[in-house]
Short mmCIF file of C-alpha atoms in Angstrom, two decimals:
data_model
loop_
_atom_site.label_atom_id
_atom_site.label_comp_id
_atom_site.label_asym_id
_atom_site.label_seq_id
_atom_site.Cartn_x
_atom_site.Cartn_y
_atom_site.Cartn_z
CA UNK R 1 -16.40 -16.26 27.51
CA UNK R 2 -14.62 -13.69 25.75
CA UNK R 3 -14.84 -13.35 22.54
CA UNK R 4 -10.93 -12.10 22.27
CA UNK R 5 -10.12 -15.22 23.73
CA UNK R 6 -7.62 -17.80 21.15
CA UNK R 7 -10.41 -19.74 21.59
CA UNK R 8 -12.68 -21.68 24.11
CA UNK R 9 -12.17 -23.36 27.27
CA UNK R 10 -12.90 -27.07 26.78
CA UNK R 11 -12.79 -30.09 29.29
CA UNK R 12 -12.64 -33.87 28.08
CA UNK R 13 -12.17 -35.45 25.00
CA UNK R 14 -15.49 -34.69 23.14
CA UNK R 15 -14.27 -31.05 23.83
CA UNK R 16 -10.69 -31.51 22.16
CA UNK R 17 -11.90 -33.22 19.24
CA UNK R 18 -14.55 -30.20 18.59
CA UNK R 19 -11.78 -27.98 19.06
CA UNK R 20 -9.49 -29.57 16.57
CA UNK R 21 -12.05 -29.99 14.02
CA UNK R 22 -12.94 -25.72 14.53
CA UNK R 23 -8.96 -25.10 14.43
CA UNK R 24 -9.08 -27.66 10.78
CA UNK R 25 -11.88 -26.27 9.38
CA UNK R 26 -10.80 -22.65 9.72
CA UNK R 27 -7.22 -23.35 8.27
CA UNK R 28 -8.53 -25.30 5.66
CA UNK R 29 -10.95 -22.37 4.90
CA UNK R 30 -8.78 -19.70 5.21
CA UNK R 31 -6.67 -21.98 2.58
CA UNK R 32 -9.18 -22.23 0.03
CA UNK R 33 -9.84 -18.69 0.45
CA UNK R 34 -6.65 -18.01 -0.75
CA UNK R 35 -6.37 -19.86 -3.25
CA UNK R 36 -9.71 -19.14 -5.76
CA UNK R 37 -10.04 -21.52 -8.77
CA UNK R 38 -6.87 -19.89 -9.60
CA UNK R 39 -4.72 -21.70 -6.96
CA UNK R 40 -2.49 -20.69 -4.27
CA UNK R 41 0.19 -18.99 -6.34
CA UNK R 42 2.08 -16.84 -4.04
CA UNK R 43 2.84 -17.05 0.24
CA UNK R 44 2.89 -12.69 -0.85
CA UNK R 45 -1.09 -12.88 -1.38
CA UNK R 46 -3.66 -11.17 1.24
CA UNK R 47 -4.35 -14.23 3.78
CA UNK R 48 -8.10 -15.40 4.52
CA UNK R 49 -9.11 -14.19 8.03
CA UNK R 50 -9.90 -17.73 8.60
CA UNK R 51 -6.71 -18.69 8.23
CA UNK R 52 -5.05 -15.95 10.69
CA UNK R 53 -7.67 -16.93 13.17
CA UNK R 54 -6.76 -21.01 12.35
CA UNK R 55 -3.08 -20.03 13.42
CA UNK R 56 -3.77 -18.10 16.54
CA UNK R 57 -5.85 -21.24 17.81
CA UNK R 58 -3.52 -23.59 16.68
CA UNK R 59 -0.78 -21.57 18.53
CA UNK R 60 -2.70 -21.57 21.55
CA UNK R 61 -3.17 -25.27 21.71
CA UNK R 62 0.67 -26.24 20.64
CA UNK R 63 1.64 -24.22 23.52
CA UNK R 64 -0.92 -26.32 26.03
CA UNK R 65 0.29 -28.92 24.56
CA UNK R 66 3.86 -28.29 24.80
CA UNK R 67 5.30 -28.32 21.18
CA UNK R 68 6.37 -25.79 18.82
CA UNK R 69 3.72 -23.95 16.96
CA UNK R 70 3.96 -22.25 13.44
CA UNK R 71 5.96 -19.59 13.16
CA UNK R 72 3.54 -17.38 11.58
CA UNK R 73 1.10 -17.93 8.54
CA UNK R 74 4.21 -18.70 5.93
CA UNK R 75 5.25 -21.10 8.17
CA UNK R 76 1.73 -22.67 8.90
CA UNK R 77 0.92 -23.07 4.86
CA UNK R 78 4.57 -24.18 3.89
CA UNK R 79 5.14 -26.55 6.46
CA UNK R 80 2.46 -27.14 8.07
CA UNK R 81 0.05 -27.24 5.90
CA UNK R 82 2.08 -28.50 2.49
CA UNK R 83 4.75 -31.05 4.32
CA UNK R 84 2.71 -32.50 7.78
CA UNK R 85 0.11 -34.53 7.85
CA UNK R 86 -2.64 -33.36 10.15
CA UNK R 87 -2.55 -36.44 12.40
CA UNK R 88 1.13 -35.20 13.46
CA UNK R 89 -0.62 -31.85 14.49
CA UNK R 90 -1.01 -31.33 18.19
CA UNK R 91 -4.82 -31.90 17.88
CA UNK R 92 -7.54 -34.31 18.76
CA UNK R 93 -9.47 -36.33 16.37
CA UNK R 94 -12.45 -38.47 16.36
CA UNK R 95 -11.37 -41.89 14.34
CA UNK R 96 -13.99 -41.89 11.98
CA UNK R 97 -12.71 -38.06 10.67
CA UNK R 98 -9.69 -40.38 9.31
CA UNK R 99 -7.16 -37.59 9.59
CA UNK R 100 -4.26 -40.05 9.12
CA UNK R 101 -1.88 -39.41 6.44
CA UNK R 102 -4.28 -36.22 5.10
CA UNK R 103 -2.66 -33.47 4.24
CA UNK R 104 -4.15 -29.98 3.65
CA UNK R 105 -2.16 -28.99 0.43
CA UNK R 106 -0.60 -30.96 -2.11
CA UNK R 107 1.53 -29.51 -5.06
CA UNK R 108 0.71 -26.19 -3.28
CA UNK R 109 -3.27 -26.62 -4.07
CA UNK R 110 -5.47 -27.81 -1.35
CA UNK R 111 -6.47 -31.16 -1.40
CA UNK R 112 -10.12 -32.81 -1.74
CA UNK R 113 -9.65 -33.15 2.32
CA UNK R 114 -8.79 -29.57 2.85
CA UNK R 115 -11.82 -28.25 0.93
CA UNK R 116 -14.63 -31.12 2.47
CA UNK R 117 -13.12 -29.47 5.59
CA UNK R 118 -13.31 -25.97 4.51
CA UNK R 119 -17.55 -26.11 3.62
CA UNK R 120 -17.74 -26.04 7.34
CA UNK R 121 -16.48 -22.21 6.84
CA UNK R 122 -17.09 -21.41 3.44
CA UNK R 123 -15.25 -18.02 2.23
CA UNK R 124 -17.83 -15.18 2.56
CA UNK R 125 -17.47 -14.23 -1.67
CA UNK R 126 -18.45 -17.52 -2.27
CA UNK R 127 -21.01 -17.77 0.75
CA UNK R 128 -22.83 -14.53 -0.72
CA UNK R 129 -22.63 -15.19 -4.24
CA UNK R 130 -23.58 -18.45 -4.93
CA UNK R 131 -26.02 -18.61 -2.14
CA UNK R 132 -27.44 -15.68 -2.66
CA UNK R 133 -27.74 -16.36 -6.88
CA UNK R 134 -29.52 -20.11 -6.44
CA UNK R 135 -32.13 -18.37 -3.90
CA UNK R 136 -32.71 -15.51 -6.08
CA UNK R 137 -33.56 -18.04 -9.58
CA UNK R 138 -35.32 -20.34 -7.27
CA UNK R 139 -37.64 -17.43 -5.60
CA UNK R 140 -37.75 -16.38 -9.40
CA UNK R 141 -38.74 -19.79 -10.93
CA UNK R 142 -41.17 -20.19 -8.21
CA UNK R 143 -43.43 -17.09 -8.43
CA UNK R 144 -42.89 -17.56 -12.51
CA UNK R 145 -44.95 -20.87 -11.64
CA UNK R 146 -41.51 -22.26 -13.99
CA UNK R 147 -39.88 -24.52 -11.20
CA UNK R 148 -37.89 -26.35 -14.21
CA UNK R 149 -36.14 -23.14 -14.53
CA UNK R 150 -34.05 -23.59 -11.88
CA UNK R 151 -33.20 -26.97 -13.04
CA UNK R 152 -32.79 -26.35 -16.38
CA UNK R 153 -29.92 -23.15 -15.23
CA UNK R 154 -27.97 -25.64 -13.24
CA UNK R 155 -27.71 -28.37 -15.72
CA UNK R 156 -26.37 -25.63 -18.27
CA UNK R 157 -23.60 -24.44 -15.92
CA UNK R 158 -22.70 -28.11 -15.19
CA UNK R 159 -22.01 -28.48 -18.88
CA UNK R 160 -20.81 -25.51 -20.33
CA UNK R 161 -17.81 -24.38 -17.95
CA UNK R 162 -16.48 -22.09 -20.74
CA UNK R 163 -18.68 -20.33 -23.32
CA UNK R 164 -17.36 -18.47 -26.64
CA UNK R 165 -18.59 -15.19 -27.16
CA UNK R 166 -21.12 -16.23 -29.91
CA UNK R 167 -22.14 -19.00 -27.44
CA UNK R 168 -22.58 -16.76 -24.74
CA UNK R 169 -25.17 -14.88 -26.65
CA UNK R 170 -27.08 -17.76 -28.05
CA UNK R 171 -26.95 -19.11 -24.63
CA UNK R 172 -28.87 -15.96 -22.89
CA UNK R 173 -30.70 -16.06 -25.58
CA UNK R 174 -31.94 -19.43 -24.93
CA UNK R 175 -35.11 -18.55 -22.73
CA UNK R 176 -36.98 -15.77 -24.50
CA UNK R 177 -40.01 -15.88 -22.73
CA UNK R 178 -38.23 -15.36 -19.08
CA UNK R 179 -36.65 -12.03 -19.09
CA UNK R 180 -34.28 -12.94 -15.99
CA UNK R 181 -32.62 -15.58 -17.92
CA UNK R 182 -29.50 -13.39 -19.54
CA UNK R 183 -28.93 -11.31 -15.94
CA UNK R 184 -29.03 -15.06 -14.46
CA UNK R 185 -26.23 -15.87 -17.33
CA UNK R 186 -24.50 -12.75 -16.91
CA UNK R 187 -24.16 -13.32 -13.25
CA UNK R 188 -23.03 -16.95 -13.55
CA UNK R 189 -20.46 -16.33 -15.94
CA UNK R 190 -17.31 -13.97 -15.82
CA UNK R 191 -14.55 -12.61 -18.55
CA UNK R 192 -11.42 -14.66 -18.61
CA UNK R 193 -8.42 -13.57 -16.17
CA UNK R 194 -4.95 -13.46 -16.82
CA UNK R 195 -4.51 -16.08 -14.58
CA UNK R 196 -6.89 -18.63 -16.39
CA UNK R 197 -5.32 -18.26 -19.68
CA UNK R 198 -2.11 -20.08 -21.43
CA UNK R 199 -1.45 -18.49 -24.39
CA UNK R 200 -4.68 -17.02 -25.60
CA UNK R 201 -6.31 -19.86 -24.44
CA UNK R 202 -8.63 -21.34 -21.44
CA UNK R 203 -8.03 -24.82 -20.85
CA UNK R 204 -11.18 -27.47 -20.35
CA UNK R 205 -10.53 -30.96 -18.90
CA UNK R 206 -11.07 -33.83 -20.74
CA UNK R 207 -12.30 -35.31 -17.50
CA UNK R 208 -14.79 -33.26 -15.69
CA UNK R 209 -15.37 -30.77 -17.94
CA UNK R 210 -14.00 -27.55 -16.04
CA UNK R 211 -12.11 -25.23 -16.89
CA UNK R 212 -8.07 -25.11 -15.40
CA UNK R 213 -6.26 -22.50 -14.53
CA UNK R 214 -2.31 -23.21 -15.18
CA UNK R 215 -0.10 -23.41 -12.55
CA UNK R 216 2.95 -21.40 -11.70
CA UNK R 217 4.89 -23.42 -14.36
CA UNK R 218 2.41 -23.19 -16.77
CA UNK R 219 1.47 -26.73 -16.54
CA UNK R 220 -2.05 -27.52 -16.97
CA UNK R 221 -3.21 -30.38 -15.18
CA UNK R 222 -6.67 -30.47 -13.77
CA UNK R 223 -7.17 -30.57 -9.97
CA UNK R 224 -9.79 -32.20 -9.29
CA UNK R 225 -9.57 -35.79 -7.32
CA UNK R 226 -10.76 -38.25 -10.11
CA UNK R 227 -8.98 -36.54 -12.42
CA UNK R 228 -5.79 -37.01 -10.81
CA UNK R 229 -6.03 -40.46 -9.63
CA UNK R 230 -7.16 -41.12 -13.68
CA UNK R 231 -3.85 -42.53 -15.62
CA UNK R 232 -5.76 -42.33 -18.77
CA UNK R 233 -7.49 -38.67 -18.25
CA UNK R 234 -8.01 -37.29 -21.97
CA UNK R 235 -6.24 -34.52 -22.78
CA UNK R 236 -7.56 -30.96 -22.29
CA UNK R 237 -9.73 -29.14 -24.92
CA UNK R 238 -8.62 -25.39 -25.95
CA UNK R 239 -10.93 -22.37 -26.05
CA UNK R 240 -10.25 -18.59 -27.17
CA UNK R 241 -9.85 -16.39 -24.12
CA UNK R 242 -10.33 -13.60 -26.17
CA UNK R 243 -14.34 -12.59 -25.68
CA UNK R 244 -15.08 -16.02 -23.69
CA UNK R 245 -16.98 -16.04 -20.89
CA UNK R 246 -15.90 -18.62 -16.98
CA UNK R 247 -17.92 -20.53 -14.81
CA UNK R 248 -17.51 -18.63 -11.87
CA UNK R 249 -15.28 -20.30 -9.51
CA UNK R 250 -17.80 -20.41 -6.48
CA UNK R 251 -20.67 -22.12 -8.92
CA UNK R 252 -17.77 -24.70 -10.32
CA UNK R 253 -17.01 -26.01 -7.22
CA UNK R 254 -20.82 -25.48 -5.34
CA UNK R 255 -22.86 -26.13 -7.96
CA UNK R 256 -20.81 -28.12 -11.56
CA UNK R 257 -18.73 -30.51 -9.68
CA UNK R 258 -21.08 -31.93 -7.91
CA UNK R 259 -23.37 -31.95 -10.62
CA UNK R 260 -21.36 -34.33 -12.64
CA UNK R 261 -22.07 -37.16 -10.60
CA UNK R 262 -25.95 -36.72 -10.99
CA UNK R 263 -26.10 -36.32 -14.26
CA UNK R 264 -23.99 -39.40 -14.89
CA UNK R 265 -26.45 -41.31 -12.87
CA UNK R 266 -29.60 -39.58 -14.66
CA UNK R 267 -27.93 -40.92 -18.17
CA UNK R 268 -26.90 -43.95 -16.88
CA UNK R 269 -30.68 -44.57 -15.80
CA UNK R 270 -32.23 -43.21 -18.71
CA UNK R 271 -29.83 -45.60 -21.22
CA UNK R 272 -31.71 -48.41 -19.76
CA UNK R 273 -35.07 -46.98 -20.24
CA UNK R 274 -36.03 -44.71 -17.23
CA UNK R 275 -37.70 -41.28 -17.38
CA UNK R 276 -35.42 -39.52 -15.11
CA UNK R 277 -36.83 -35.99 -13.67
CA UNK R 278 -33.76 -33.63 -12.57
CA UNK R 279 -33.74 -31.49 -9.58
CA UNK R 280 -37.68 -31.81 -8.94
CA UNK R 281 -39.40 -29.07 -6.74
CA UNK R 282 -36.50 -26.72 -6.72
CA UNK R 283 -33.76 -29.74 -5.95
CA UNK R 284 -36.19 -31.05 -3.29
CA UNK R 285 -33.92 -33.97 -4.22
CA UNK R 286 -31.43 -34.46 -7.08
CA UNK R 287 -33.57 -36.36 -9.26
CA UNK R 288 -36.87 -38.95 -9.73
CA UNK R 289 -36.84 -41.55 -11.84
CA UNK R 290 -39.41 -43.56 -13.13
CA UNK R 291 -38.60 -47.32 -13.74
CA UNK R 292 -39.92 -49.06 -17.42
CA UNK R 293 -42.43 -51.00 -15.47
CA UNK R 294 -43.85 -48.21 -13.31
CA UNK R 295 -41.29 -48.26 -9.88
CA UNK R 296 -40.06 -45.25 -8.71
CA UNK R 297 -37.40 -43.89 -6.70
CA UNK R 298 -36.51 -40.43 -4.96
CA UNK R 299 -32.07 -39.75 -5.21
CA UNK R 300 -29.76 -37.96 -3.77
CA UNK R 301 -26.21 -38.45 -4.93
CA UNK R 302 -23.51 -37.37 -2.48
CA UNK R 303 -19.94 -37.33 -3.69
CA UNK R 304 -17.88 -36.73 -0.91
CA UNK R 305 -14.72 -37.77 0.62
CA UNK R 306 -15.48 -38.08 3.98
CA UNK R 307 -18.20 -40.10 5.11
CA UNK R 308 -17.07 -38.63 8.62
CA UNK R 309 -18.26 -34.96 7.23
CA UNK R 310 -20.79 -35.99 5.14
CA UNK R 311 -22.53 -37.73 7.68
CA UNK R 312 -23.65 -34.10 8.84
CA UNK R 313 -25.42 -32.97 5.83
CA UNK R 314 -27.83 -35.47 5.50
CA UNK R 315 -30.97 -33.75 5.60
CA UNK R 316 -34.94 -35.44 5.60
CA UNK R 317 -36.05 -36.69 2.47
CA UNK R 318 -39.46 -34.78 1.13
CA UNK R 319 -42.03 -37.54 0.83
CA UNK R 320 -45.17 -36.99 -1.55
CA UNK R 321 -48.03 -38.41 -1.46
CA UNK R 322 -49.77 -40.70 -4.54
CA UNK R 323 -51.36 -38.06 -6.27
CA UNK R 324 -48.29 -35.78 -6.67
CA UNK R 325 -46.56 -36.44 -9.97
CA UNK R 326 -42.98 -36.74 -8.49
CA UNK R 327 -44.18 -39.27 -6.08
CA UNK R 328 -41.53 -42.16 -5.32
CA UNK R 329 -41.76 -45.17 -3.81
CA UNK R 330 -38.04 -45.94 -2.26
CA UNK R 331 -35.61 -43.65 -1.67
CA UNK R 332 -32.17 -43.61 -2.11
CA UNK R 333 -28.72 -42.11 -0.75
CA UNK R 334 -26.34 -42.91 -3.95
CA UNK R 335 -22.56 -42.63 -3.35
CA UNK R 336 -20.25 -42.91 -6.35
CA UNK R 337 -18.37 -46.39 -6.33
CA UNK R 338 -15.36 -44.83 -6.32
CA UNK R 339 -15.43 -43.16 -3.02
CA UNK R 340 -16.06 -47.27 -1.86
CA UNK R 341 -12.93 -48.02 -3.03
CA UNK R 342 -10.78 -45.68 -2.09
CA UNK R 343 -12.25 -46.52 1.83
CA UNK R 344 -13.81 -49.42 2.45
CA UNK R 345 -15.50 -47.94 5.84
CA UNK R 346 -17.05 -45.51 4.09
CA UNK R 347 -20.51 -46.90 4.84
CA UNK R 348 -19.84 -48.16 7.98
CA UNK R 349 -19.25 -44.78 8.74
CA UNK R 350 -22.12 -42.98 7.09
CA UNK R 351 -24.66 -44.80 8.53
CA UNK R 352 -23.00 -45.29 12.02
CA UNK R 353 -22.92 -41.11 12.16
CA UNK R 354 -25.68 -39.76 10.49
CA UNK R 355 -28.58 -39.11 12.40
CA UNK R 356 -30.81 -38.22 9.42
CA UNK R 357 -30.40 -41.69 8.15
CA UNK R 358 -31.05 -43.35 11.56
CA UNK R 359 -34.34 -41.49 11.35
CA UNK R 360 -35.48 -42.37 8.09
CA UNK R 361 -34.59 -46.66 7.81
CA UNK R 362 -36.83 -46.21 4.61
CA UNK R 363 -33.87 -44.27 3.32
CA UNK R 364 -31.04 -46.84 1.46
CA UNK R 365 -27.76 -46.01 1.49
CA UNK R 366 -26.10 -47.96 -1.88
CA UNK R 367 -23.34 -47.05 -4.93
CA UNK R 368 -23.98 -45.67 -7.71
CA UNK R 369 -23.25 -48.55 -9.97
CA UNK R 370 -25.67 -51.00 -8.06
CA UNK R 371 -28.81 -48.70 -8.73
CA UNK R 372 -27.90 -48.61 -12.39
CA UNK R 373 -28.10 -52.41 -12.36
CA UNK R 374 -31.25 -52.67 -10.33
CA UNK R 375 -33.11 -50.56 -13.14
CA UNK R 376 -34.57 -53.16 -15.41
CA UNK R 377 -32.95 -52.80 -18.71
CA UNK R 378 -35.19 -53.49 -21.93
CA UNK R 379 -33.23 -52.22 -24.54
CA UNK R 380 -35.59 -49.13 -24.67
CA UNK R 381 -33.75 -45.45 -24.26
CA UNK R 382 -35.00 -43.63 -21.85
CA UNK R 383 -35.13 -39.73 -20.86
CA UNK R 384 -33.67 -37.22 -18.73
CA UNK R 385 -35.69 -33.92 -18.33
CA UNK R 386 -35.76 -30.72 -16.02
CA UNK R 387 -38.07 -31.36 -13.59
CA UNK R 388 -41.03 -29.04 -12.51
#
């Protein structure tokens, strides 16, 4: 097959629902490309190669199929993209991918859906960046014999999405006896942009604790998908640009947004009396905890939109045996409650599709809220500490 082809020959349905999934995935990559932290501003910007290749294939497959395609990428983002839902798209779906109704942008920012669909392709600055930064302080913390490094670096980032200059410095100062600690700061962390700042000022939500880059009208309204669906989201916190110091916007979305959920759980756990261990063996799993009477479990919290995608990622839990300190005795997939809500086939779906879960029946798929209450509560606090 050539490789100059608009894309591959397929025969039978399995075939046309892979091949609208590849033509999804590289639109919604190509969008989220595009758009940064920052947003998708301007139809003038550079377009993601994903998204050029997205169009060609969706083109291609518009004309088998005997409609009108996009009229070229402007077309494909502002119509397509921002107006039609993908189930009126000339494309093949599995029903569990529960395309109906999504759409890829809305209020000219990709939605949740568009960027679950877009880790499938993740945008190369990202790819090598993040990647390449959590392998390098893992390899680090690992021949420094200091696995709790690692954990103790990504539970900073998830809290501090926007550091003063003074707190900058105290916070590279924070590990004196590991010189790599300040590069891995200075690496994490970037100067604030034009494009970040209102009026002197970078903008934190109240809600997730990320920073938000205004939009073209200079409203500020955070992004993220429980922050919008909140009615009573607190209102955003103010920070001098001048001298302050960004998440990057590859570690807020890969690394602090998903770490919100797990430290939630870890302090939820911990208020009624468990010693919870974060990110154990290098975020072998997202944490350990230790019940008050001696049970333990092994978690991995997955906050993610589509069960359908999700369903994918599941990899083998580690086991340990009895004599290893972060040894657990059940384990546990934790999804947030409010992903439940919002689709009550959620787990019908996970479990139906994921072949790493069929595999391991010790594994127990359950919400966030009934773990908490399955923790014996007796009145003591608990605590929540890197793990080694």
């Amino acid at each position: 097959m050539s490789l100059t082809q608009f894309g591959p020959v397929y025969s039978g349905r399995a075939s046309a629902v892979r091949a609208g999934e590849v033509i999804l995935s590289l639109v919604a990559s190509g969008l989220v490309g595009m758009r940064g932290w920052a947003g998708v501003r301007r139809l003038q910007q550079p377009y993601d190669r994903s998204l050029q290749l997205g169009l060609d294939r969706l083109a291609a497959q518009c004309v088998q199929a005997g409609s009108s395609p996009p009229v070229g990428v402007a077309d494909l983002v502002g119509v397509w993209c921002a107006e039609r839902p993908v189930d009126s798209w000339p494309l093949e779906f599995d029903p569990d991918a529960q395309v109906s109704g999504e759409r890829l942008l809305i209020g000219g920012e990709p939605s949740e859906f568009c960027q679950e669909w877009a880790v499938e392709a993740r945008d190369v600055v990202a790819e090598v960046h993040e990647n390449a930064l959590v392998k390098h302080i893992k390899d680090t913390a690992a021949q420094l014999g200091r696995p709790e490094l690692y954990a103790r670096w990504r539970l900073f980032v998830t809290e501090h999405a926007v550091l003063g200059p003074d707190e900058f410095l105290a916070a590279k100062n924070a590990v004196l006896d590991v010189p790599q600690w300040p590069t891995w700061l200075e690496e994490s962390y970037g100067p604030v942009t034009v494009e970040a700042s209102a009026g002197g000022q970078v903008a934190v939500c109240g809600g997730c604790g990320q920073w938000i880059a205004p939009r073209a009208n200079g409203r500020v309204r955070c992004r993220v998908w429980r922050c919008v669906q909140r009615h009573d989201l607190p209102e955003p916190t103010w920070t001098e640009a001048q001298g302050a110091r960004l998440l990057e916007p590859e570690l807020v979305r890969f690394v602090a947004l998903p770490g919100r959920p797990e430290l939630d759980l870890a302090r939820r756990l911990a208020a009624r009396g468990a010693r919870v261990v974060l990110y154990p063996k290098l975020d072998a799993l997202d944490l350990v905890a230790f019940w008050p009477g001696g049970h333990s479990i092994g978690v991995d919290v997955k906050d993610w939109h589509s069960p359908y995608l999700l369903a994918r990622r599941i990899k083998t839990f580690p086991r340990w045996g009895s004599g290893d300190p972060h040894a657990y005795r059940r384990g546990y997939l934790v999804v947030p409650r409010d992903r439940l809500r919002a689709n009550r086939s959620y787990m019908k779906i996970l479990t139906q599709r994921s072949k790493a879960l069929q595999e391991q029946p010790h594994i127990e798929v359950v919400c966030d809220d009934d773990l908490v209450a399955s923790c014996p509560d007796l009145g003591v606090m608990g605590e929540v500490i890197c793990g080694p």
